[in-house]
Short mmCIF file of C-alpha atoms and ligand atoms in Angstrom, two decimals:
data_model
loop_
_atom_site.label_atom_id
_atom_site.label_comp_id
_atom_site.label_asym_id
_atom_site.label_seq_id
_atom_site.Cartn_x
_atom_site.Cartn_y
_atom_site.Cartn_z
CA MET R 1 -13.50 -8.62 12.94
CA SER R 2 -12.21 -8.50 16.46
CA ARG R 3 -9.07 -6.23 17.21
CA GLY R 4 -5.71 -8.08 17.77
CA VAL R 5 -4.19 -8.54 21.04
CA LEU R 6 -0.99 -6.21 21.70
CA VAL R 7 1.61 -8.49 23.20
CA VAL R 8 4.94 -7.32 24.58
CA VAL R 9 7.83 -9.62 25.03
CA SER R 10 10.70 -8.57 27.09
CA GLY R 11 13.59 -10.38 28.45
CA PHE R 12 17.24 -10.24 29.16
CA SER R 13 19.67 -9.71 26.44
CA GLY R 14 20.75 -13.04 25.30
CA ALA R 15 17.77 -14.64 26.61
CA GLY R 16 16.97 -15.91 22.83
CA LYS R 17 13.88 -13.70 22.58
CA GLY R 18 14.72 -13.12 18.85
CA THR R 19 14.73 -16.86 18.12
CA VAL R 20 11.58 -17.37 20.00
CA MET R 21 9.93 -14.56 17.88
CA LYS R 22 11.26 -15.77 14.63
CA ARG R 23 9.84 -19.45 15.26
CA LEU R 24 6.52 -18.17 16.55
CA LEU R 25 6.02 -16.26 13.32
CA GLU R 26 7.03 -19.17 11.22
CA LYS R 27 4.85 -21.82 12.98
CA TYR R 28 1.72 -19.75 13.55
CA ASP R 29 -0.38 -17.27 11.57
CA ASN R 30 -1.97 -14.27 12.62
CA TYR R 31 1.08 -12.62 14.28
CA ALA R 32 2.50 -9.13 13.26
CA LEU R 33 6.03 -8.31 14.66
CA SER R 34 6.62 -4.70 15.13
CA ILE R 35 9.92 -3.46 13.62
CA SER R 36 11.60 -0.66 16.02
CA VAL R 37 13.67 2.12 15.12
CA THR R 38 16.95 2.42 16.81
CA THR R 39 20.19 4.38 16.90
CA ARG R 40 22.43 1.39 17.34
CA LYS R 41 24.57 0.49 14.32
CA PRO R 42 23.68 -2.78 12.59
CA ARG R 43 25.28 -6.12 13.58
CA PRO R 44 26.88 -8.30 10.90
CA GLY R 45 23.99 -9.68 8.95
CA GLU R 46 21.36 -7.40 10.19
CA GLU R 47 19.44 -5.44 7.32
CA ASP R 48 17.62 -2.02 7.68
CA GLY R 49 13.92 -2.61 7.75
CA ARG R 50 14.23 -6.25 8.67
CA GLU R 51 15.71 -6.30 12.13
CA TYR R 52 15.58 -2.57 12.77
CA PHE R 53 15.02 0.56 10.89
CA PHE R 54 18.57 1.99 11.66
CA ARG R 55 18.63 5.74 11.98
CA THR R 56 20.60 8.58 13.14
CA LYS R 57 19.98 10.30 16.67
CA GLU R 58 18.59 13.28 14.80
CA GLU R 59 16.17 11.27 12.58
CA PHE R 60 15.11 9.48 16.04
CA GLU R 61 14.51 12.84 17.59
CA LYS R 62 12.46 13.99 14.82
CA PHE R 63 10.23 10.74 15.38
CA ILE R 64 9.72 11.64 18.83
CA GLU R 65 8.67 15.33 17.94
CA GLU R 66 6.18 13.97 15.46
CA ASP R 67 4.79 11.73 18.03
CA ALA R 68 5.40 8.77 15.64
CA LEU R 69 6.49 6.42 18.32
CA ILE R 70 4.34 4.61 20.80
CA GLU R 71 7.24 4.46 23.26
CA TYR R 72 10.93 4.82 23.28
CA ALA R 73 13.74 4.19 25.63
CA GLN R 74 17.35 4.48 25.95
CA TYR R 75 19.32 1.22 26.49
CA VAL R 76 23.20 1.12 26.63
CA GLU R 77 23.79 4.26 25.05
CA ASN R 78 21.41 4.05 22.10
CA TYR R 79 17.74 4.93 21.50
CA TYR R 80 15.07 2.56 20.49
CA GLY R 81 11.52 2.95 19.70
CA THR R 82 8.15 1.58 18.46
CA PRO R 83 6.53 3.07 15.22
CA ARG R 84 2.90 3.84 15.92
CA PHE R 85 1.53 3.49 12.27
CA TYR R 86 2.24 -0.41 11.72
CA VAL R 87 0.81 -1.40 15.15
CA GLU R 88 -2.25 0.59 14.88
CA GLU R 89 -2.71 -0.69 11.51
CA GLN R 90 -2.03 -4.41 12.47
CA LEU R 91 -4.26 -4.43 15.40
CA ALA R 92 -7.20 -2.82 13.71
CA ALA R 93 -6.67 -5.78 10.68
CA GLY R 94 -7.09 -8.18 13.62
CA LYS R 95 -3.52 -9.43 13.90
CA ASP R 96 -1.85 -9.95 17.23
CA VAL R 97 0.99 -7.53 17.30
CA ILE R 98 4.36 -8.34 19.16
CA LEU R 99 6.65 -5.64 20.41
CA GLU R 100 9.98 -7.10 21.38
CA ILE R 101 11.02 -4.21 23.64
CA GLU R 102 12.97 -3.33 26.89
CA ILE R 103 11.28 -2.92 30.23
CA GLN R 104 11.04 1.01 30.42
CA GLY R 105 9.14 0.91 27.02
CA ALA R 106 7.06 -2.22 28.39
CA MET R 107 5.68 -0.23 31.40
CA LYS R 108 5.00 2.63 29.11
CA VAL R 109 2.88 0.40 26.72
CA LYS R 110 1.09 -1.05 29.68
CA GLU R 111 0.21 2.32 31.25
CA ARG R 112 -1.12 3.72 27.84
CA ASN R 113 -2.75 0.41 26.73
CA PRO R 114 -3.90 -1.47 29.96
CA GLU R 115 -5.23 -4.33 27.69
CA ALA R 116 -1.82 -5.25 26.40
CA VAL R 117 -0.33 -8.62 27.75
CA LEU R 118 3.09 -8.38 29.03
CA VAL R 119 5.37 -11.50 28.85
CA PHE R 120 9.00 -11.65 30.14
CA VAL R 121 11.34 -14.33 28.74
CA THR R 122 14.01 -15.74 30.54
CA PRO R 123 16.77 -18.35 30.43
CA PRO R 124 16.43 -20.96 33.15
CA THR R 125 19.83 -19.77 34.82
CA VAL R 126 21.97 -16.50 34.74
CA GLU R 127 25.05 -18.65 34.05
CA GLU R 128 23.20 -19.86 30.76
CA LEU R 129 22.36 -16.16 29.82
CA LYS R 130 26.11 -15.33 30.27
CA ARG R 131 27.11 -18.34 27.96
CA ARG R 132 24.58 -17.24 25.48
CA LEU R 133 25.49 -13.55 25.31
CA THR R 134 29.46 -14.60 25.07
CA GLU R 135 28.72 -17.25 22.41
CA ARG R 136 26.79 -14.95 20.18
CA GLY R 137 30.14 -13.10 19.72
CA THR R 138 28.61 -9.92 18.50
CA GLU R 139 29.39 -7.66 21.43
CA THR R 140 32.57 -6.45 22.84
CA PRO R 141 33.28 -7.97 26.57
CA GLU R 142 32.79 -4.26 27.66
CA VAL R 143 29.20 -4.37 26.11
CA ILE R 144 28.70 -7.81 27.36
CA ALA R 145 29.32 -6.70 30.87
CA GLU R 146 26.94 -3.67 30.57
CA ARG R 147 24.28 -5.84 29.25
CA LEU R 148 24.65 -8.11 32.10
CA ALA R 149 24.25 -5.33 34.57
CA ARG R 150 21.19 -4.14 32.73
CA ALA R 151 19.77 -7.72 33.13
CA SER R 152 20.34 -7.39 36.76
CA GLU R 153 18.24 -4.18 36.73
CA GLU R 154 15.48 -5.67 34.54
CA ALA R 155 15.23 -8.66 36.76
CA GLU R 156 14.03 -6.32 39.65
CA GLY R 157 11.01 -5.49 37.24
CA MET R 158 9.96 -9.07 36.23
CA HIS R 159 6.98 -9.22 38.73
CA HIS R 160 5.40 -6.28 36.74
CA TYR R 161 4.86 -8.77 33.86
CA ASP R 162 1.51 -10.89 33.16
CA TYR R 163 3.42 -14.08 32.38
CA LEU R 164 6.82 -15.42 32.75
CA LEU R 165 8.24 -17.67 30.04
CA ILE R 166 11.42 -19.92 30.77
CA ASN R 167 13.07 -20.55 27.44
CA ASP R 168 14.99 -23.66 27.91
CA VAL R 169 13.46 -25.90 25.06
CA LEU R 170 12.76 -23.58 22.25
CA GLU R 171 9.77 -25.59 20.73
CA GLU R 172 7.84 -25.64 24.09
CA CYS R 173 8.66 -22.06 24.63
CA VAL R 174 7.14 -20.86 21.34
CA ASP R 175 4.07 -22.99 21.89
CA ASP R 176 3.59 -21.83 25.55
CA LEU R 177 3.83 -18.19 24.13
CA HIS R 178 1.22 -18.98 21.47
CA GLN R 179 -1.02 -20.72 24.07
CA ILE R 180 -0.91 -17.69 26.37
CA ILE R 181 -1.93 -15.24 23.55
CA GLN R 182 -4.57 -17.29 22.55
CA SER R 183 -6.08 -17.62 25.86
CA GLU R 184 -6.14 -13.81 26.11
CA HIS R 185 -8.56 -13.94 22.93
CA ALA R 186 -11.07 -15.91 25.25
CA ARG R 187 -11.16 -13.12 27.94
CA SER R 188 -14.61 -12.14 28.31
CA TRP R 189 -13.83 -8.30 28.68
CA ARG R 190 -12.31 -8.71 24.93
CA ASN R 191 -15.67 -10.21 23.77
CA LYS R 192 -18.11 -7.81 24.59
CA GLU R 193 -20.12 -7.76 21.49
CA PHE R 194 -20.16 -11.51 21.40
CA ILE R 195 -21.70 -11.42 25.04
CA SER R 196 -24.29 -8.94 24.17
CA ARG R 197 -25.48 -10.91 21.16
CA ILE R 198 -25.71 -13.87 23.13
CA GLN R 199 -27.41 -12.24 25.99
CA GLU R 200 -29.73 -10.66 23.30
CA GLU R 201 -30.71 -13.76 21.64
CA SER R 202 -30.99 -15.65 24.98
CA ARG R 203 -33.85 -13.15 26.25
CA GLN R 204 -36.57 -14.92 23.96
CA PHE R 205 -36.46 -17.83 26.31
CA LYS R 206 -37.45 -15.80 29.30
P1 LIG Y 1 19.37 -5.23 20.93
O1 LIG Y 1 20.58 -3.83 20.76
O2 LIG Y 1 20.03 -6.43 21.26
O3 LIG Y 1 18.79 -5.50 19.25
O4 LIG Y 1 18.39 -4.66 21.61
C1 LIG Y 1 18.50 -4.23 22.83
C2 LIG Y 1 17.34 -4.12 23.85
O5 LIG Y 1 16.51 -3.01 23.08
C3 LIG Y 1 16.54 -5.47 23.91
O6 LIG Y 1 16.01 -5.62 25.37
C4 LIG Y 1 15.27 -5.11 22.95
O7 LIG Y 1 14.16 -5.66 23.26
C5 LIG Y 1 15.20 -3.58 23.28
N1 LIG Y 1 14.32 -3.00 22.11
C6 LIG Y 1 14.34 -3.06 20.86
N2 LIG Y 1 13.18 -2.52 20.23
C7 LIG Y 1 13.14 -1.70 21.20
C8 LIG Y 1 11.89 -0.55 21.22
O8 LIG Y 1 11.33 -0.22 20.20
N3 LIG Y 1 11.45 0.10 22.33
C9 LIG Y 1 12.23 -0.41 23.49
N4 LIG Y 1 11.79 0.28 24.57
N5 LIG Y 1 13.00 -1.29 23.62
C10 LIG Y 1 13.38 -1.83 22.38
#
């Protein structure tokens, strides 16, 4: 069985990434979504071990010391990190693993895993972004302002991503993401063993 594809999805806060991921997992098999550790407090309706592993700063620092995180970053006063164990296990089992992380973490993952595929999700306009963040109603106006400021910083790094995904119509966005990941499986450098076998077999006709 071949190793799964490591997919990093980033996007502005409020770009609808969470909804896209949820739908992708409902609609297609073979995806595993990594659950991050964070020091942020749970939002109403969020559960420990489902959206995130909610931990204290001390606990988070212990994970760093133990090298238990693939990457971590600070985002608007909180730490977020990707636990290593689950990602490795799922990739080895042939699952395509999705990390939904911000840009600093995405760049670290790409540096250490050049085979990872980086996708940036954006709403069609910045106005739409502001509207979505405000309508979600889970953040204070100050936090919304900080997140919009952060969006402007992240926009500077969009060109480092392999693919850009515009989240306008949800179902289309989900199918496009699925297609991108599926195409990655067909890349010749991901199929070295298959190529060797075909080359070997075809030599008999020389
Ligand atoms: P939120 O607080 O809205 O759930 O997430 C804030 C930001 O942190 C989002 O851009 C999200 O993608 C990012 N994030 C979530 N988990 C991780 C992680 O494990 N590592 C990094 N670097 N960013 C993360």
